[in-house]
C-alpha atoms as a PDB file:
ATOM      1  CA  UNK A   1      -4.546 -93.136 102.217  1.00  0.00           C
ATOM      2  CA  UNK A   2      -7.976 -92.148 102.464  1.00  0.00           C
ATOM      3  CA  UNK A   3     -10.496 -93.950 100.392  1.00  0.00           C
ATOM      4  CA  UNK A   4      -7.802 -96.850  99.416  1.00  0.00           C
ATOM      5  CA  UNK A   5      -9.910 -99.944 101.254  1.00  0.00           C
ATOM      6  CA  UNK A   6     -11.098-100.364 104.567  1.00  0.00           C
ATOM      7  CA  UNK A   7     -11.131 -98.091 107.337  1.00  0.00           C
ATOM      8  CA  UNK A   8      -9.616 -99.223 110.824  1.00  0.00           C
ATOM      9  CA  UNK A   9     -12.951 -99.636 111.725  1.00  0.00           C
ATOM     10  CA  UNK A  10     -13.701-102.013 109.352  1.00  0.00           C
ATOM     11  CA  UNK A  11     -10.395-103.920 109.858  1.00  0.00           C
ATOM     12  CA  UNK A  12     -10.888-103.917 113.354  1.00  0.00           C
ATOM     13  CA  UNK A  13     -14.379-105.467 113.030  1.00  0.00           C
ATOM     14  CA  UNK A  14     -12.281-107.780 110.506  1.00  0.00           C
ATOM     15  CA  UNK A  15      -9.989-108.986 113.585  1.00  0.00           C
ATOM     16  CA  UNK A  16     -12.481-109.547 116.056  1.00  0.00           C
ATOM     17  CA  UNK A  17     -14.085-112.090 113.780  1.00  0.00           C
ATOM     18  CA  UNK A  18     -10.762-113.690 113.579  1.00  0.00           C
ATOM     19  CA  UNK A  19     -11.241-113.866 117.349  1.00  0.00           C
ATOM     20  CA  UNK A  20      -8.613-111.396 117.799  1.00  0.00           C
ATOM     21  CA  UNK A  21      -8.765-109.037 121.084  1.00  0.00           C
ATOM     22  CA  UNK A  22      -6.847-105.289 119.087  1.00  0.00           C
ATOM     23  CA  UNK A  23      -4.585-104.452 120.891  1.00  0.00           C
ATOM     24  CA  UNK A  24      -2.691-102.100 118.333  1.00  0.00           C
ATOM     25  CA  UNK A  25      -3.339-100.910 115.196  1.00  0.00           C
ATOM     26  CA  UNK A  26      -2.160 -98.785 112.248  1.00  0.00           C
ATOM     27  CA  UNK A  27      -1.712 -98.526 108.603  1.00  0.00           C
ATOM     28  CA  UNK A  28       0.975 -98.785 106.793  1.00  0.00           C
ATOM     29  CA  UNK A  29       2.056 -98.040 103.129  1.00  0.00           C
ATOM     30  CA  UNK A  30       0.243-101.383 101.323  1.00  0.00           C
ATOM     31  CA  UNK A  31      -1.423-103.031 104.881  1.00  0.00           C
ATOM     32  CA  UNK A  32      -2.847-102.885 108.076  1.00  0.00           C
ATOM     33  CA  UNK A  33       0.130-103.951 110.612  1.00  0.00           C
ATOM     34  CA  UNK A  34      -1.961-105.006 114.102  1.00  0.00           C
ATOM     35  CA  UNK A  35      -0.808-106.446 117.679  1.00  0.00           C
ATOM     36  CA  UNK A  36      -3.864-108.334 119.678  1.00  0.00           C
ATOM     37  CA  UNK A  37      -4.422-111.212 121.634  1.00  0.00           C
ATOM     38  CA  UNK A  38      -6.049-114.467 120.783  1.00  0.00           C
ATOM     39  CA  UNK A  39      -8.679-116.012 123.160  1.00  0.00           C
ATOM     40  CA  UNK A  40      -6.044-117.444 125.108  1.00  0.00           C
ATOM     41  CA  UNK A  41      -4.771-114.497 125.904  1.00  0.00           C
ATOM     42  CA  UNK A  42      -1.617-114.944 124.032  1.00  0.00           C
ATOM     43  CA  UNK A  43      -0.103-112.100 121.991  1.00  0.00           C
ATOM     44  CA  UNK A  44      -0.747-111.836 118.280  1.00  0.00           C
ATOM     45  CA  UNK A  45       0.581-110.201 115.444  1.00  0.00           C
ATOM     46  CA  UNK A  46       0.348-109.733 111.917  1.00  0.00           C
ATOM     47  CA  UNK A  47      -0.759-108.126 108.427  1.00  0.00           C
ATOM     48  CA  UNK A  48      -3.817-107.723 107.147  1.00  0.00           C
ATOM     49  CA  UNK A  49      -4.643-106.516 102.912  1.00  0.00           C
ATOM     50  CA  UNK A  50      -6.133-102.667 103.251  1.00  0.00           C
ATOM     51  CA  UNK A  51      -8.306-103.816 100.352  1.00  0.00           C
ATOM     52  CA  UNK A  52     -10.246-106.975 102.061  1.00  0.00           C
ATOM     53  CA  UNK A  53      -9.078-107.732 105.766  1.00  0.00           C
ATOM     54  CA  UNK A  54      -7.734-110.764 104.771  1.00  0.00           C
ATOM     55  CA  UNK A  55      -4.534-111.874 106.824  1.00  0.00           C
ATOM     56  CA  UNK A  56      -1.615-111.731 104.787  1.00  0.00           C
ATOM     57  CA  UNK A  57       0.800-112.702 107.353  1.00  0.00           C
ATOM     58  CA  UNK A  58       0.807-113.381 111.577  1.00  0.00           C
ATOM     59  CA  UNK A  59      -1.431-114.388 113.895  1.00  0.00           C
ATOM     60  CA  UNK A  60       1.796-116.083 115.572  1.00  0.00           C
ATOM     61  CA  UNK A  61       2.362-115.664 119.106  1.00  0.00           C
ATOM     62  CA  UNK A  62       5.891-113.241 119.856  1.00  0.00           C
ATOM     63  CA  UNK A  63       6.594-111.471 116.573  1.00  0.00           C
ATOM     64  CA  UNK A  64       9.175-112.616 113.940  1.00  0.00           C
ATOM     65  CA  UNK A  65       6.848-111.388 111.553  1.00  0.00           C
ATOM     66  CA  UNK A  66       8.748-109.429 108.968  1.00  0.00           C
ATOM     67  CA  UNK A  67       7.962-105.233 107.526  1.00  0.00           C
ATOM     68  CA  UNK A  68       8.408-106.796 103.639  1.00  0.00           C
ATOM     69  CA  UNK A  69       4.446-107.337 103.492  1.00  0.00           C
ATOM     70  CA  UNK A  70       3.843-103.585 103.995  1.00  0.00           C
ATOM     71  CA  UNK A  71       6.328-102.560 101.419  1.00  0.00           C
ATOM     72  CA  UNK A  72       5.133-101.441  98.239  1.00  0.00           C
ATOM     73  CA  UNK A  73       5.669-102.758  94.637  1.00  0.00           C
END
């Protein structure tokens, strides 16, 4: 929801830091699910917290990363 954390801007800024090339991106209930790739060109993806960018779970290459992050409490 609007004015709950960071806006995809700012998450997007977060994930080029990382070193992260965005690929996809969208909120969720409780995170920020994105796809990228890394600097090798390998595909990326993962969680980040709404509230500060920080990864809460990915940056593995495939998938196999799981929905129960985005899921409220």
């Amino acid at each position: 929801p609007a004015g709950e954390g960071l806006s995809l801007g700012e998450i997007e800024g977060k994930l080029q830091t990382m070193g992260y090339q965005v690929r996809e991106l969208e909120r969720k209930r409780n995170c920020w699910e994105f796809e990228a790739t890394d600097a090798n060109g390998a595909k990326v993806e993962g969680y980040l917290d709404p509230r500060t960018g920080e990864l809460i779970r990915g940056g593995e290459r495939g998938g196999g990363v799981g929905r129960d992050e985005c899921r409220g409490t």
